[in-house]
mmCIF file of C-alpha atoms in Angstrom:
data_model
loop_
_atom_site.group_PDB
_atom_site.id
_atom_site.type_symbol
_atom_site.label_atom_id
_atom_site.label_comp_id
_atom_site.label_asym_id
_atom_site.label_seq_id
_atom_site.Cartn_x
_atom_site.Cartn_y
_atom_site.Cartn_z
ATOM 1 C CA MET A 1 23.591 22.490 86.742
ATOM 2 C CA THR A 2 20.625 20.190 87.227
ATOM 3 C CA GLU A 3 17.625 21.151 85.119
ATOM 4 C CA ARG A 4 14.684 21.791 87.422
ATOM 5 C CA VAL A 5 11.251 21.464 85.817
ATOM 6 C CA LEU A 6 8.115 22.908 87.367
ATOM 7 C CA ALA A 7 5.332 20.434 86.547
ATOM 8 C CA LEU A 8 2.008 22.266 86.312
ATOM 9 C CA GLN A 9 0.461 19.238 84.631
ATOM 10 C CA PRO A 10 -0.556 16.460 87.076
ATOM 11 C CA LEU A 11 1.816 13.502 87.063
ATOM 12 C CA THR A 12 1.563 10.085 88.633
ATOM 13 C CA ALA A 13 4.463 8.823 90.735
ATOM 14 C CA GLU A 14 5.403 6.476 87.896
ATOM 15 C CA GLN A 15 5.351 9.254 85.297
ATOM 16 C CA ARG A 16 7.461 11.490 87.512
ATOM 17 C CA ALA A 17 9.995 8.709 88.038
ATOM 18 C CA GLN A 18 10.244 8.133 84.282
ATOM 19 C CA LEU A 19 10.898 11.809 83.654
ATOM 20 C CA GLU A 20 13.516 12.027 86.378
ATOM 21 C CA GLN A 21 15.409 9.203 84.675
ATOM 22 C CA THR A 22 16.549 11.887 82.230
ATOM 23 C CA GLY A 23 18.556 13.510 85.014
ATOM 24 C CA ALA A 24 16.166 16.416 85.511
ATOM 25 C CA GLU A 25 14.459 17.244 88.798
ATOM 26 C CA ILE A 26 10.663 17.531 88.773
ATOM 27 C CA VAL A 27 9.159 20.130 91.111
ATOM 28 C CA THR A 28 5.447 20.544 91.899
ATOM 29 C CA ALA A 29 3.430 23.748 92.159
ATOM 30 C CA ALA A 30 3.210 23.265 95.931
ATOM 31 C CA ASP A 31 6.920 23.687 96.611
ATOM 32 C CA TRP A 32 8.608 25.500 93.706
ATOM 33 C CA GLU A 33 9.055 28.762 95.642
ATOM 34 C CA ASN A 34 11.055 27.096 98.411
ATOM 35 C CA GLN A 35 13.728 25.487 96.240
ATOM 36 C CA ALA A 36 16.487 26.290 93.777
ATOM 37 C CA PRO A 37 15.723 28.165 90.522
ATOM 38 C CA ILE A 38 13.332 26.668 87.974
ATOM 39 C CA THR A 39 14.778 26.238 84.467
ATOM 40 C CA ALA A 40 11.761 24.794 82.593
ATOM 41 C CA ILE A 41 7.979 24.492 82.915
ATOM 42 C CA PHE A 42 5.745 21.582 81.884
ATOM 43 C CA GLY A 43 2.090 22.501 81.404
ATOM 44 C CA TRP A 44 0.589 25.806 82.460
ATOM 45 C CA ASP A 45 -1.491 27.479 85.129
ATOM 46 C CA HIS A 46 -2.755 31.019 84.676
ATOM 47 C CA GLU A 47 -1.636 32.022 88.169
ATOM 48 C CA VAL A 48 1.372 29.860 88.988
ATOM 49 C CA GLY A 49 2.780 29.893 85.444
ATOM 50 C CA PRO A 50 3.426 33.641 85.114
ATOM 51 C CA ALA A 51 4.583 33.874 88.736
ATOM 52 C CA ALA A 52 7.171 31.153 88.244
ATOM 53 C CA LEU A 53 8.195 32.343 84.794
ATOM 54 C CA MET A 54 8.826 35.907 85.910
ATOM 55 C CA ALA A 55 10.219 35.272 89.395
ATOM 56 C CA PRO A 56 13.619 37.043 89.649
ATOM 57 C CA ASN A 57 15.387 33.981 91.043
ATOM 58 C CA ASN A 58 14.181 31.625 88.303
ATOM 59 C CA GLN A 59 15.975 30.913 85.042
ATOM 60 C CA VAL A 60 13.210 29.526 82.835
ATOM 61 C CA LYS A 61 14.469 28.909 79.306
ATOM 62 C CA TRP A 62 11.875 26.441 78.055
ATOM 63 C CA ILE A 63 8.132 25.790 78.355
ATOM 64 C CA GLN A 64 6.543 22.529 77.195
ATOM 65 C CA THR A 65 2.800 22.997 76.803
ATOM 66 C CA VAL A 66 0.276 20.165 76.881
ATOM 67 C CA SER A 67 -1.789 21.972 74.251
ATOM 68 C CA ALA A 68 -1.305 22.627 70.559
ATOM 69 C CA GLY A 69 -2.169 26.310 70.894
ATOM 70 C CA ILE A 70 0.197 28.663 72.738
ATOM 71 C CA ASP A 71 -1.771 31.910 72.487
ATOM 72 C CA TYR A 72 -2.689 31.863 76.198
ATOM 73 C CA LEU A 73 0.980 32.228 77.198
ATOM 74 C CA PRO A 74 2.535 35.690 77.832
ATOM 75 C CA LEU A 75 4.178 35.548 74.407
ATOM 76 C CA ASP A 76 5.568 39.095 74.374
ATOM 77 C CA TRP A 77 7.431 38.471 77.641
ATOM 78 C CA ILE A 78 8.554 35.042 76.470
ATOM 79 C CA LYS A 79 9.906 36.430 73.211
ATOM 80 C CA ALA A 80 11.692 39.302 74.953
ATOM 81 C CA HIS A 81 13.414 36.876 77.338
ATOM 82 C CA ASN A 82 14.333 34.246 74.723
ATOM 83 C CA VAL A 83 12.270 31.483 76.286
ATOM 84 C CA GLN A 84 11.691 28.561 73.925
ATOM 85 C CA VAL A 85 8.259 26.938 73.676
ATOM 86 C CA THR A 86 7.412 23.447 72.487
ATOM 87 C CA ASN A 87 3.816 22.321 72.129
ATOM 88 C CA ALA A 88 1.738 19.172 71.778
ATOM 89 C CA SER A 89 0.847 19.720 68.128
ATOM 90 C CA GLY A 90 -0.423 16.566 66.483
ATOM 91 C CA VAL A 91 -1.567 14.846 69.663
ATOM 92 C CA TYR A 92 -5.128 16.138 69.575
ATOM 93 C CA SER A 93 -5.614 16.127 65.820
ATOM 94 C CA PRO A 94 -7.238 12.663 65.577
ATOM 95 C CA SER A 95 -9.856 13.394 68.254
ATOM 96 C CA ILE A 96 -10.606 16.844 66.833
ATOM 97 C CA ALA A 97 -10.918 15.352 63.359
ATOM 98 C CA GLU A 98 -13.340 12.653 64.524
ATOM 99 C CA SER A 99 -15.443 15.271 66.314
ATOM 100 C CA THR A 100 -15.496 17.395 63.156
ATOM 101 C CA ILE A 101 -16.784 14.480 61.094
ATOM 102 C CA GLY A 102 -19.449 14.011 63.756
ATOM 103 C CA TYR A 103 -20.514 17.644 63.411
ATOM 104 C CA LEU A 104 -20.755 17.334 59.634
ATOM 105 C CA LEU A 105 -22.798 14.147 59.772
ATOM 106 C CA TYR A 106 -25.048 15.582 62.492
ATOM 107 C CA PHE A 107 -26.315 18.253 60.125
ATOM 108 C CA ILE A 108 -25.831 16.675 56.692
ATOM 109 C CA ARG A 109 -27.618 13.457 57.707
ATOM 110 C CA GLY A 110 -30.406 15.260 59.561
ATOM 111 C CA PHE A 111 -29.677 14.112 63.107
ATOM 112 C CA ASN A 112 -30.214 17.677 64.345
ATOM 113 C CA GLU A 113 -33.868 17.546 63.280
ATOM 114 C CA ALA A 114 -34.284 14.010 64.623
ATOM 115 C CA VAL A 115 -33.081 15.129 68.085
ATOM 116 C CA LYS A 116 -35.613 17.981 68.142
ATOM 117 C CA ASN A 117 -38.421 15.711 66.964
ATOM 118 C CA GLN A 118 -37.558 13.065 69.547
ATOM 119 C CA ALA A 119 -37.812 15.651 72.328
ATOM 120 C CA GLY A 120 -41.411 16.267 71.263
ATOM 121 C CA HIS A 121 -42.214 12.576 70.601
ATOM 122 C CA PHE A 122 -42.833 13.629 67.010
ATOM 123 C CA TRP A 123 -42.374 11.244 64.070
ATOM 124 C CA GLN A 124 -41.422 13.354 61.068
ATOM 125 C CA GLN A 125 -39.327 12.009 58.240
ATOM 126 C CA PRO A 126 -37.284 14.528 56.270
ATOM 127 C CA GLU A 127 -37.768 14.945 52.562
ATOM 128 C CA ARG A 128 -35.432 12.530 50.797
ATOM 129 C CA ASN A 129 -33.731 15.341 48.939
ATOM 130 C CA ASP A 130 -33.092 17.258 52.186
ATOM 131 C CA LEU A 131 -30.332 14.822 53.153
ATOM 132 C CA GLY A 132 -26.980 14.537 51.429
ATOM 133 C CA LEU A 133 -23.873 12.388 51.395
ATOM 134 C CA LEU A 134 -20.647 13.556 52.928
ATOM 135 C CA ALA A 135 -18.795 12.462 49.813
ATOM 136 C CA SER A 136 -20.600 15.023 47.670
ATOM 137 C CA GLN A 137 -20.131 18.059 49.918
ATOM 138 C CA LYS A 138 -17.739 20.861 48.994
ATOM 139 C CA VAL A 139 -15.781 21.285 52.213
ATOM 140 C CA VAL A 140 -13.354 24.167 52.729
ATOM 141 C CA ILE A 141 -10.880 23.808 55.604
ATOM 142 C CA TYR A 142 -9.091 26.894 56.915
ATOM 143 C CA GLY A 143 -5.756 25.726 58.266
ATOM 144 C CA THR A 144 -3.891 22.858 56.623
ATOM 145 C CA GLY A 145 -1.621 21.964 59.542
ATOM 146 C CA SER A 146 -1.898 18.884 61.717
ATOM 147 C CA ILE A 147 -5.599 19.326 62.556
ATOM 148 C CA GLY A 148 -6.640 20.279 59.036
ATOM 149 C CA GLN A 149 -4.742 17.339 57.576
ATOM 150 C CA ALA A 150 -6.326 14.910 60.060
ATOM 151 C CA ILE A 151 -9.790 16.176 59.090
ATOM 152 C CA ALA A 152 -8.921 15.880 55.392
ATOM 153 C CA LYS A 153 -7.679 12.312 55.874
ATOM 154 C CA LEU A 154 -10.977 11.221 57.417
ATOM 155 C CA LEU A 155 -12.951 13.051 54.728
ATOM 156 C CA ASN A 156 -10.907 11.232 52.089
ATOM 157 C CA GLY A 157 -12.121 7.991 53.671
ATOM 158 C CA PHE A 158 -15.698 9.090 52.941
ATOM 159 C CA GLY A 159 -14.765 9.777 49.330
ATOM 160 C CA ASN A 160 -14.556 13.530 49.925
ATOM 161 C CA GLN A 161 -11.661 15.676 48.722
ATOM 162 C CA PRO A 162 -11.760 18.952 50.662
ATOM 163 C CA TYR A 163 -10.261 22.274 49.692
ATOM 164 C CA GLY A 164 -7.698 23.945 51.929
ATOM 165 C CA VAL A 165 -6.853 27.533 52.800
ATOM 166 C CA ASN A 166 -3.471 28.482 54.243
ATOM 167 C CA ARG A 167 -1.217 31.530 54.363
ATOM 168 C CA SER A 168 0.561 30.978 51.059
ATOM 169 C CA GLY A 169 -1.676 28.570 49.181
ATOM 170 C CA HIS A 170 1.013 25.852 49.181
ATOM 171 C CA PRO A 171 -0.247 22.374 48.271
ATOM 172 C CA VAL A 172 -0.903 19.838 51.024
ATOM 173 C CA ASP A 173 -1.571 16.102 50.759
ATOM 174 C CA GLY A 174 -5.199 15.112 51.237
ATOM 175 C CA PHE A 175 -6.631 18.293 49.716
ATOM 176 C CA LYS A 176 -8.063 18.555 46.213
ATOM 177 C CA ASP A 177 -6.655 22.073 45.986
ATOM 178 C CA THR A 178 -5.341 24.783 48.290
ATOM 179 C CA VAL A 179 -5.458 28.566 48.033
ATOM 180 C CA SER A 180 -3.980 31.404 50.039
ATOM 181 C CA LEU A 181 -5.977 33.406 52.575
ATOM 182 C CA ALA A 182 -5.961 36.259 50.076
ATOM 183 C CA ASP A 183 -7.732 34.069 47.504
ATOM 184 C CA ASP A 184 -10.176 32.203 49.729
ATOM 185 C CA HIS A 185 -13.172 33.950 48.151
ATOM 186 C CA THR A 186 -12.692 31.773 45.073
ATOM 187 C CA LEU A 187 -13.808 28.716 47.066
ATOM 188 C CA LEU A 188 -16.739 30.102 49.008
ATOM 189 C CA LYS A 189 -19.498 30.761 46.473
ATOM 190 C CA ASP A 190 -20.614 27.130 46.178
ATOM 191 C CA ALA A 191 -19.169 25.724 49.413
ATOM 192 C CA ASP A 192 -21.346 23.433 51.526
ATOM 193 C CA ALA A 193 -19.229 23.473 54.682
ATOM 194 C CA VAL A 194 -16.499 25.716 56.094
ATOM 195 C CA ILE A 195 -14.259 24.448 58.892
ATOM 196 C CA ASN A 196 -11.953 26.685 60.901
ATOM 197 C CA ALA A 197 -8.832 24.854 62.093
ATOM 198 C CA MET A 198 -6.458 27.820 62.033
ATOM 199 C CA PRO A 199 -4.107 28.663 64.912
ATOM 200 C CA ALA A 200 -4.534 31.875 66.886
ATOM 201 C CA THR A 201 -2.364 34.658 65.490
ATOM 202 C CA SER A 202 -2.761 38.397 65.036
ATOM 203 C CA ALA A 203 -3.809 37.688 61.445
ATOM 204 C CA THR A 204 -6.617 35.308 62.406
ATOM 205 C CA VAL A 205 -8.368 37.364 65.108
ATOM 206 C CA HIS A 206 -11.943 37.949 63.855
ATOM 207 C CA TYR A 207 -10.990 36.582 60.455
ATOM 208 C CA PHE A 208 -14.545 35.290 60.210
ATOM 209 C CA ASP A 209 -16.305 38.642 60.463
ATOM 210 C CA ASP A 210 -19.317 40.343 58.891
ATOM 211 C CA ALA A 211 -17.532 40.790 55.577
ATOM 212 C CA PHE A 212 -16.620 37.106 55.465
ATOM 213 C CA PHE A 213 -20.093 35.807 56.277
ATOM 214 C CA LYS A 214 -21.758 38.162 53.797
ATOM 215 C CA GLN A 215 -19.889 36.316 51.034
ATOM 216 C CA LEU A 216 -21.893 33.204 51.861
ATOM 217 C CA ASP A 217 -25.326 32.374 50.527
ATOM 218 C CA GLY A 218 -26.908 29.590 52.531
ATOM 219 C CA LEU A 219 -23.755 27.780 53.628
ATOM 220 C CA ASN A 220 -24.997 24.520 55.126
ATOM 221 C CA VAL A 221 -22.495 24.136 57.979
ATOM 222 C CA PHE A 222 -19.905 26.381 59.636
ATOM 223 C CA ILE A 223 -17.613 24.628 62.125
ATOM 224 C CA ASN A 224 -15.108 26.145 64.528
ATOM 225 C CA VAL A 225 -12.568 23.769 66.073
ATOM 226 C CA GLY A 226 -9.697 26.258 65.732
ATOM 227 C CA ARG A 227 -9.577 29.211 68.089
ATOM 228 C CA GLY A 228 -12.531 31.128 69.488
ATOM 229 C CA LYS A 229 -11.143 34.562 68.713
ATOM 230 C CA SER A 230 -11.003 33.749 65.009
ATOM 231 C CA VAL A 231 -14.774 34.193 64.843
ATOM 232 C CA ASP A 232 -16.663 37.402 65.527
ATOM 233 C CA GLN A 233 -19.560 35.852 67.439
ATOM 234 C CA GLN A 234 -21.982 38.676 66.744
ATOM 235 C CA ALA A 235 -21.184 38.461 63.043
ATOM 236 C CA LEU A 236 -21.837 34.716 63.111
ATOM 237 C CA MET A 237 -25.146 35.206 64.926
ATOM 238 C CA ASN A 238 -26.164 37.730 62.274
ATOM 239 C CA ALA A 239 -25.175 35.278 59.543
ATOM 240 C CA LEU A 240 -27.297 32.561 61.156
ATOM 241 C CA LEU A 241 -30.226 34.940 61.531
ATOM 242 C CA TYR A 242 -30.117 36.068 57.905
ATOM 243 C CA GLN A 243 -29.322 32.553 56.625
ATOM 244 C CA ASN A 244 -25.937 33.296 55.160
ATOM 245 C CA VAL A 245 -25.127 30.269 57.327
ATOM 246 C CA LEU A 246 -27.793 27.624 57.969
ATOM 247 C CA HIS A 247 -26.096 25.627 60.743
ATOM 248 C CA ALA A 248 -23.056 25.993 63.007
ATOM 249 C CA ALA A 249 -21.096 23.642 65.268
ATOM 250 C CA LEU A 250 -18.932 25.509 67.757
ATOM 251 C CA ASP A 251 -16.402 24.051 70.181
ATOM 252 C CA VAL A 252 -14.450 27.247 70.944
ATOM 253 C CA PHE A 253 -15.553 30.785 71.735
ATOM 254 C CA GLU A 254 -14.215 34.317 72.110
ATOM 255 C CA GLU A 255 -14.696 34.104 75.871
ATOM 256 C CA GLU A 256 -14.827 30.781 77.681
ATOM 257 C CA PRO A 257 -16.898 29.492 79.256
ATOM 258 C CA LEU A 258 -19.625 30.833 76.986
ATOM 259 C CA ASP A 259 -21.756 33.271 78.990
ATOM 260 C CA LYS A 260 -24.920 31.636 80.341
ATOM 261 C CA ASN A 261 -26.878 34.584 78.938
ATOM 262 C CA SER A 262 -25.446 34.336 75.428
ATOM 263 C CA ARG A 263 -28.183 34.109 72.814
ATOM 264 C CA LEU A 264 -26.130 31.442 71.025
ATOM 265 C CA TRP A 265 -27.396 28.845 73.496
ATOM 266 C CA ASP A 266 -30.911 29.278 72.143
ATOM 267 C CA TYR A 267 -30.178 29.140 68.429
ATOM 268 C CA PRO A 268 -31.947 25.957 67.230
ATOM 269 C CA ASN A 269 -29.519 25.598 64.324
ATOM 270 C CA VAL A 270 -26.360 25.700 66.475
ATOM 271 C CA LEU A 271 -24.593 22.788 68.180
ATOM 272 C CA ILE A 272 -22.429 23.901 71.127
ATOM 273 C CA THR A 273 -19.758 21.754 72.770
ATOM 274 C CA PRO A 274 -17.599 23.046 75.674
ATOM 275 C CA HIS A 275 -14.115 23.012 74.103
ATOM 276 C CA GLN A 276 -13.997 19.230 74.221
ATOM 277 C CA THR A 277 -13.110 18.045 70.726
ATOM 278 C CA GLY A 278 -9.484 17.436 71.685
ATOM 279 C CA PHE A 279 -10.386 15.237 74.648
ATOM 280 C CA ALA A 280 -9.509 11.541 74.543
ATOM 281 C CA LYS A 281 -7.976 9.271 77.151
ATOM 282 C CA GLU A 282 -5.527 8.128 74.491
ATOM 283 C CA ASN A 283 -3.880 11.589 74.452
ATOM 284 C CA THR A 284 -2.033 11.332 77.776
ATOM 285 C CA LYS A 285 0.774 9.049 76.616
ATOM 286 C CA PRO A 286 1.770 10.938 73.435
ATOM 287 C CA VAL A 287 1.899 14.251 75.342
ATOM 288 C CA LEU A 288 4.267 12.704 77.879
ATOM 289 C CA ASP A 289 6.267 11.085 75.074
ATOM 290 C CA ILE A 290 6.838 14.477 73.452
ATOM 291 C CA PHE A 291 7.862 15.990 76.766
ATOM 292 C CA LYS A 292 10.217 13.127 77.628
ATOM 293 C CA LYS A 293 11.934 13.249 74.219
ATOM 294 C CA ASN A 294 12.444 16.981 74.550
ATOM 295 C CA LEU A 295 13.543 16.735 78.172
ATOM 296 C CA THR A 296 16.078 14.012 77.387
ATOM 297 C CA SER A 297 17.574 16.124 74.626
ATOM 298 C CA TRP A 298 17.403 19.309 76.708
ATOM 299 C CA VAL A 299 19.370 17.729 79.544
ATOM 300 C CA ALA A 300 21.900 16.236 77.126
ATOM 301 C CA ASP A 301 22.692 19.204 74.918
ATOM 302 C CA GLY A 302 20.065 21.937 75.289
ATOM 303 C CA SER A 303 18.213 21.078 72.061
ATOM 304 C CA LEU A 304 14.446 20.628 71.633
ATOM 305 C CA PRO A 305 13.777 18.288 68.694
ATOM 306 C CA VAL A 306 9.977 17.931 68.895
ATOM 307 C CA ASN A 307 7.405 20.643 68.129
ATOM 308 C CA LEU A 308 9.549 23.732 68.680
ATOM 309 C CA THR A 309 7.269 26.690 67.973
ATOM 310 C CA ASP A 310 7.968 30.106 66.491
ATOM 311 C CA VAL A 311 6.901 32.397 69.324
ATOM 312 C CA ALA A 312 6.835 35.396 66.980
ATOM 313 C CA LEU A 313 4.262 33.667 64.762
ATOM 314 C CA GLY A 314 2.316 32.240 67.692
ATOM 315 C CA TYR A 315 2.478 28.575 66.654
#
């Protein structure tokens, strides 16, 4: 039987032709309902995706996402119906890592104050001792997977050896030391920056809550480039108000887009970006490369060699 892939990610004619060289048939969102059963999905759409996945006449056994996260998929249904999911883990790590370094430098080197002063045409030099070097900061990264490792690699280039937090505390290259989630408190007392790069799982929802932030005493920078639901936004706002956290850079939020009436927009010590840290024109080719490798193998023998996720774990 010919594998029929519903492409919910835009493809050029050339890209589609390359994919069909594997022997699979590529179907668009405009005509999937009028043809033979779909067996795989590339990309996702919150309306078309579930409709195609759950249509009685379809036989979807595999979803290839264009994202690293898979938490937006109907994972319970997917698990119950033995659908395999591969993701684009690793593709976006370099761009997210570069953005994270930008966030750190923005606050550590005082660019945040310079931007505010420029808006008022106000020349005001900071005190020399108010600025630091990235090399001397104690940085704690939650999540030591592809994104965390990419951040650590760039920090190493600045002469900084960050600390890592993961589920078990297993060692990871690029980190000075790693601890388990259960022991993360041992790193926080004198931390200068905390970066969330954890995936979205049941264990990470609101991990950064009131109790977490109350452990901090004037943390210079809190950064979230992981998942929005990992952070209790009200708890973070309280921490910023009471100076448990002095500055925050946020790319992801509990609800997106961030509500126009959210008070976070007006916090002078917060930098908000609209879930853009993974964006880079260079990402298109590696996403397609992952998909093509998996599709070639899928057509040949049903295997998925690249980035097969554990749906039960959520990543």
